[in-house]
Coordinates of C-alpha atoms in Angstrom, one line a residue:
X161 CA 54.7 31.0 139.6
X162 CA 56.0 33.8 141.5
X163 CA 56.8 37.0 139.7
X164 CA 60.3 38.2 140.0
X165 CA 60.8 42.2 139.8
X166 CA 63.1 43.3 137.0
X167 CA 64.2 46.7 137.1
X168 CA 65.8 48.7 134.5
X169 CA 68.2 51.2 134.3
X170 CA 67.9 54.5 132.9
X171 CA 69.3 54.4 129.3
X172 CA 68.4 56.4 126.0
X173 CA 67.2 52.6 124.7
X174 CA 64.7 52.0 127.5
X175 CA 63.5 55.6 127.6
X176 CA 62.8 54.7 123.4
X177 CA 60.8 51.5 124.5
X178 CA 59.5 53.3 127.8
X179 CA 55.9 53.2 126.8
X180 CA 56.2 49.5 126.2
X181 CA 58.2 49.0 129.7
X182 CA 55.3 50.3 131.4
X183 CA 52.5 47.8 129.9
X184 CA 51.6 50.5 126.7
X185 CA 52.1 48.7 123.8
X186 CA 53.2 45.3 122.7
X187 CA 56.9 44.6 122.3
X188 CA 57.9 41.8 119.9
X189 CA 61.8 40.4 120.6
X190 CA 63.1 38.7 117.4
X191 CA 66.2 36.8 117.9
X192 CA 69.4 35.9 115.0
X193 CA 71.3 32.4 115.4
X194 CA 73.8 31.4 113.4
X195 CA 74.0 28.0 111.9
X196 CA 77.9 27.9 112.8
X197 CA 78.8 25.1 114.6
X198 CA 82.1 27.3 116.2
X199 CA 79.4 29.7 117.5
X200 CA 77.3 27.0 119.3
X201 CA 78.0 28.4 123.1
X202 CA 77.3 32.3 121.8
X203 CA 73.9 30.8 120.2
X204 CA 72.7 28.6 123.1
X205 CA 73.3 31.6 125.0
X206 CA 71.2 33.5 123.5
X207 CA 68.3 30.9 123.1
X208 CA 68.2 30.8 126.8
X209 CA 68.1 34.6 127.7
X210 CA 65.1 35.0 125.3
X211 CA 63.5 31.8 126.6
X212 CA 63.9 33.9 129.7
X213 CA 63.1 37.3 128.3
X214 CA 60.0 35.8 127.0
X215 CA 58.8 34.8 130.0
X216 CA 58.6 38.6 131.3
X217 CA 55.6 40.9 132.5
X218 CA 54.9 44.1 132.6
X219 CA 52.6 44.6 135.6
X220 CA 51.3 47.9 137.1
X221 CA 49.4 47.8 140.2
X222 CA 46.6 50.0 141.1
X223 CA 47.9 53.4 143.1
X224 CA 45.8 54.2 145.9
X225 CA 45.2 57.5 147.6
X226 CA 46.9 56.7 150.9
X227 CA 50.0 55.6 148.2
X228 CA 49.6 59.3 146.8
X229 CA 49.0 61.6 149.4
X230 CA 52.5 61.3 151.5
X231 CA 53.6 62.6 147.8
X232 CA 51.6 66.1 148.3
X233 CA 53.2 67.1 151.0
X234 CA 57.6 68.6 151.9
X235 CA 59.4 67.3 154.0
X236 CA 58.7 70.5 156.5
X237 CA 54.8 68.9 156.2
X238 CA 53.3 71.5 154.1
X239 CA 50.7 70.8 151.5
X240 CA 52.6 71.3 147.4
X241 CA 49.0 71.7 146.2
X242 CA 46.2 74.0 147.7
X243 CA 43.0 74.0 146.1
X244 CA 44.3 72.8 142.5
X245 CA 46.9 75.6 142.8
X246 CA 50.7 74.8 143.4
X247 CA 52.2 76.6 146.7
X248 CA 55.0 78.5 144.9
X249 CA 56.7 78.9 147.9
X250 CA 56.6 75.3 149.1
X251 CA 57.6 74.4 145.7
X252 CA 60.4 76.4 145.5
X253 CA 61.0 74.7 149.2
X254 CA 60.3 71.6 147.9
X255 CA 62.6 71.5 144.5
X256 CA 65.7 72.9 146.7
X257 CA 65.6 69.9 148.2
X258 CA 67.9 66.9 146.8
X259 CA 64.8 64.6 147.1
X260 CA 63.2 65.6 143.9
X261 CA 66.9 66.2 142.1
X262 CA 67.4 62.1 142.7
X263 CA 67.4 60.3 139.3
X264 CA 65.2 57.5 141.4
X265 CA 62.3 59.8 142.4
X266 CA 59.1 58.7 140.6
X267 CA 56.5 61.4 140.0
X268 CA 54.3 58.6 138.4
X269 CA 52.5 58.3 141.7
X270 CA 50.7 61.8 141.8
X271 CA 47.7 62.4 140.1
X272 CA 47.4 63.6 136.6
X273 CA 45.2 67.0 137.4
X274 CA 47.9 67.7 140.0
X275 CA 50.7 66.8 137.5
X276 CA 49.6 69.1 135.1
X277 CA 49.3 71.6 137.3
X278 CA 52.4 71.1 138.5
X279 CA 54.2 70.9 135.4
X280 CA 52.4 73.9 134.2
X281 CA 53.8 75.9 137.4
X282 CA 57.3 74.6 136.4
X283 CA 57.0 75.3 132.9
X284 CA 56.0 79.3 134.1
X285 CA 59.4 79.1 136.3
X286 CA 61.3 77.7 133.9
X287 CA 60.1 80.1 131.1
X288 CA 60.8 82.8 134.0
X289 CA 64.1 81.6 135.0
X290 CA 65.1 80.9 131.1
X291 CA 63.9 85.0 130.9
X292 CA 65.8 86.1 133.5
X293 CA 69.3 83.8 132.8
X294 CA 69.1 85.3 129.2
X295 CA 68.8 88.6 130.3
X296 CA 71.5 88.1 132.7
X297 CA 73.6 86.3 130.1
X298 CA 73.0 89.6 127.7
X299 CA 74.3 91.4 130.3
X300 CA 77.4 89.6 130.8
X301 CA 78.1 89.2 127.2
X302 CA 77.1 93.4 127.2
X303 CA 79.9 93.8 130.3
X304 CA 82.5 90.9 128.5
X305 CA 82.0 92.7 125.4
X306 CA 82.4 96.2 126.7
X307 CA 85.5 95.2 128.9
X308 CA 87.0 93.3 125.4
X309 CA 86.2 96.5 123.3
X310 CA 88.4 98.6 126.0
X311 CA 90.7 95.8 126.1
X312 CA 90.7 95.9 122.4
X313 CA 91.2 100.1 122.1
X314 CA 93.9 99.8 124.6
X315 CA 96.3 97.4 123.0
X316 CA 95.3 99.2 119.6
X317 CA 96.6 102.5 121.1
X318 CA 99.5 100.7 122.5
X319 CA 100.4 98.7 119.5
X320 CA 100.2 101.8 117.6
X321 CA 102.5 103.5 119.8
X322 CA 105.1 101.1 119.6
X323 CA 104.8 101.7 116.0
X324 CA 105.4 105.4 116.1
X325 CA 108.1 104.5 118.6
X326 CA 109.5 101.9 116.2
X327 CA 109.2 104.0 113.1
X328 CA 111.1 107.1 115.1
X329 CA 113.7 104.6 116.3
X330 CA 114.5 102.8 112.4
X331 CA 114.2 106.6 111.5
X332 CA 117.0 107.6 113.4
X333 CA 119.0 104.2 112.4
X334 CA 118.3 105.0 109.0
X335 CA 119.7 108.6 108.8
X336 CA 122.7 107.2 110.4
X337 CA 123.2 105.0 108.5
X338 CA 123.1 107.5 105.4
X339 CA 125.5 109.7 107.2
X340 CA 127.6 107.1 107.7
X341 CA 127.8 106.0 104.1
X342 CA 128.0 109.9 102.6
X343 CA 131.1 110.3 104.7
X344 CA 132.3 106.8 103.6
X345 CA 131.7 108.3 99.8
X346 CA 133.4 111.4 100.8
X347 CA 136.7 110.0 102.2
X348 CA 136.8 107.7 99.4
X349 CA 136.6 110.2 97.1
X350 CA 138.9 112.3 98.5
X351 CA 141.7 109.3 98.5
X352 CA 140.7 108.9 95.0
X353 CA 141.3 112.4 94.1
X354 CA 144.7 112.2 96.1
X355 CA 145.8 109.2 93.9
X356 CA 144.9 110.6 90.9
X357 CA 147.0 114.0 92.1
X358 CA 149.8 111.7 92.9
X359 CA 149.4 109.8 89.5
X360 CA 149.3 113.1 87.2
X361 CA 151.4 115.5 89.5
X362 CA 154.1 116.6 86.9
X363 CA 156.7 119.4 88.4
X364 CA 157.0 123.1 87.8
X365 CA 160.2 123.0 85.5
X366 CA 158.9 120.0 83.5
X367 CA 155.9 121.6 82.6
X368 CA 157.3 125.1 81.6
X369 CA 159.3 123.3 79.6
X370 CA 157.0 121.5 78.3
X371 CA 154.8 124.8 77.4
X372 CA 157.3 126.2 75.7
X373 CA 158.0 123.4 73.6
X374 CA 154.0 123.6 72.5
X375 CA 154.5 127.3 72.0
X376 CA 157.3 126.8 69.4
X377 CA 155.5 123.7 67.6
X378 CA 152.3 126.2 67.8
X379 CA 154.4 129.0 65.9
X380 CA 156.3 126.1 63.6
X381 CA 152.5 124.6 62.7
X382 CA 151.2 128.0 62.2
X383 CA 154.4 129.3 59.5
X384 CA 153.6 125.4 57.7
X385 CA 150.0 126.7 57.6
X386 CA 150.5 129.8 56.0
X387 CA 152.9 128.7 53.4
X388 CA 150.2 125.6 52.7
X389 CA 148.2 128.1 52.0
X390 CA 150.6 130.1 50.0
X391 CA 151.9 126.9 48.1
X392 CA 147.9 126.1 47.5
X393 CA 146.9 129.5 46.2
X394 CA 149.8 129.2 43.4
X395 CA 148.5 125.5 42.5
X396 CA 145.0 126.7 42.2
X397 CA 146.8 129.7 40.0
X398 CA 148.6 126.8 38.0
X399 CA 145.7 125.0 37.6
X400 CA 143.5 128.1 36.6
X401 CA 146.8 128.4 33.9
X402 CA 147.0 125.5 32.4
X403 CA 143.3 125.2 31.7
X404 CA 143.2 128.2 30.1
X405 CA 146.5 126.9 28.1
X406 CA 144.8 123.4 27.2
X407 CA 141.5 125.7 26.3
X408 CA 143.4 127.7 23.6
X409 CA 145.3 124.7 22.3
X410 CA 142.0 122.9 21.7
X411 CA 140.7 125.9 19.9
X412 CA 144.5 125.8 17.8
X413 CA 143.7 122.1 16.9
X414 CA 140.5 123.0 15.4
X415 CA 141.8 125.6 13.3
X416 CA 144.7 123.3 12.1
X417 CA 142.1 120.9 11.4
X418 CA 140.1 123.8 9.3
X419 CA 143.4 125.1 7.6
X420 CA 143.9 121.3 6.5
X421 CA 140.9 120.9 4.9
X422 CA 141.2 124.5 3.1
X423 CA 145.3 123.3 2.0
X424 CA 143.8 119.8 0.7
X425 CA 141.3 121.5 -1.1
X426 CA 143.3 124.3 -2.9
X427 CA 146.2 121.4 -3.5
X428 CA 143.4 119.5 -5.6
X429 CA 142.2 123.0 -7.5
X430 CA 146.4 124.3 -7.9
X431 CA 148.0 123.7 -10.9
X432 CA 151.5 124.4 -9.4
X433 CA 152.4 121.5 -7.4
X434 CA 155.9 123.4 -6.0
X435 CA 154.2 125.7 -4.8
X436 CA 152.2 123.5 -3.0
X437 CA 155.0 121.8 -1.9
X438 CA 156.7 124.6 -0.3
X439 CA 153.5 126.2 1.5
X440 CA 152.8 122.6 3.0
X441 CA 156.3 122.7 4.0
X442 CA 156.5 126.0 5.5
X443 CA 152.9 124.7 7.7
X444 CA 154.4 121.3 8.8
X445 CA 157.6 123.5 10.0
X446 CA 154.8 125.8 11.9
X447 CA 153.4 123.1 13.4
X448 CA 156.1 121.5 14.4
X449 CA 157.9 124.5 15.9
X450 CA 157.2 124.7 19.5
X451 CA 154.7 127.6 21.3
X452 CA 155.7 130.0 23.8
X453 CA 153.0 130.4 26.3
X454 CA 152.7 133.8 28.0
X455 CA 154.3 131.9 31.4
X456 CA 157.7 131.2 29.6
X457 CA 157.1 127.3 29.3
X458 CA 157.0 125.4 26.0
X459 CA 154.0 123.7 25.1
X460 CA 154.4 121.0 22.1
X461 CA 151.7 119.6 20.5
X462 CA 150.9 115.8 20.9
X463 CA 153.0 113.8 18.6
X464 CA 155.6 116.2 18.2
X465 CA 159.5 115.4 18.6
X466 CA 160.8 116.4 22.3
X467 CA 164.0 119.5 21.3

């Protein structure tokens, strides 16, 4: 049979199975039918592409030297590799050009002494050109950050500014604004004042009257006072009076009481009852005669018949 070449693109699946692409390892395709009946095309599809699939070959042919040595060399004709060293110059010649950058270039056809030395002289540039790109990116994150920290200071200093500018501007507003109201309270006050003025203004004549009038009740009150005080001083004088009156009648009563005992007992121990009779008359008529009291009034004992 004659063998068909295959290629394949470059994919993250066939770099995966790469090793087995190039005739590495053993590569086993399993294959999932369905039973279905409605998916009998989509199934006899796929029977035939792994009948197919099956039926492929990895082969790798033998690389000469003639194959390789075109490969050592630029396109200027200078050699990549002198003595087992890389040229760095022709390298550096050499990867400027778009023929190595092309995703089709295989390196697979150098040697593998050469390949490592090559890859170890790209490995040194890359390490040297990763050194010198980080140090170029510190810088410029050193400058960025600089020129943001200025950036940063300036608007600072200009935002606060504004403030001060903005606090000096509502201070002003604000103090006249407070001027503005403390004349409003003044001139509202003042109107008040006025109405109240207007209200209570009474006239000259009204109010002269009006004193004298007080002045006369003041002299009137003050006469009333005095003979108050007058009329009380005699009441408490009364009062002082008759208590002394009522003291000396009580001690009266007690000695009618005692000279009633004393005439009950000598009335039992006298023979001579006339004589009794006419004493007890002649102390019923002194008790029923009314008392003078020092004040001219007549005081009558309790009981006694009014004159």
């Amino acid at each position: 049979t004659k063998s068909t070449c295959i290629p394949f693109r470059e994919s993250k699946l066939t770099k995966l199975f790469q090793t087995f692409f190039c005739g590495k390892g053993k590569a086993s395709m399993i294959v999932n039918i369905n039973q279905c009946a409605s998916t009998y095309d989509e199934t006899l599809h796929v029977m035939k592409f792994s009948a197919i699939a099956k039926q492929v070959v990895q082969v790798i042919p033998d690389k000469t030297e003639e194959s390789l040595s075109p490969c050592l060399f630029g396109r200027d004709g200078k050699p990549l590799v002198r003595n087992g060293v890389i040229d760095s110059k022709a390298l550096e010649s050499y990867l400027s050009e778009e023929e190595l950058l092309d995703e089709e270039a295989d390196m697979s056809l150098l040697p593998q002494s050469e390949l490592l030395n090559m890859i170890e002289g790209l490995r040194t540039k890359l390490l040297a050109e990763r050194r010198r790109k980080l140090v170029q990116e510190i810088e410029i994150r050193k400058e960025m950050g600089d020129a943001m920290l200025q950036q940063i200071l300036e608007s600072e200093e200009l935002r606060a500014q504004q403030i001060e500018e903005l606090k000096e501007s509502y201070a002003e507003k604000l103090e006249n604004t407070f001027e503005m109201y403390k004349d409003a309270i003044k001139e509202h006050a003042y109107q008040c004042a006025m109405n109240n003025l207007e209200d209570n203004y009474v006239p000259l004549d009204e109010f002269t009257a009006e004193q004298e009038k007080v002045e006369v009740v003041q002299d009137a009150l003050v006469e009333k006072s005095a003979l108050l005080e007058a009329l009380q001083k005699t009441a408490d004088d009364q009062s002082r009076a008759l208590e002394k009156v009522l003291h000396q009648n009580d001690e009266k009563d007690k000695e009618i009481a005692s000279l009633k005992d004393q005439l009950c007992k000598l009335s039992q121990k006298s023979p001579v009852k006339k004589t009794k009779r006419g004493l007890f008359a002649n102390f019923k008529d002194a008790v029923a005669s009314p008392r003078i009291h020092p004040t001219g009034r007549n005081i009558r004992l309790a009981g006694s018949p009014k004159p």
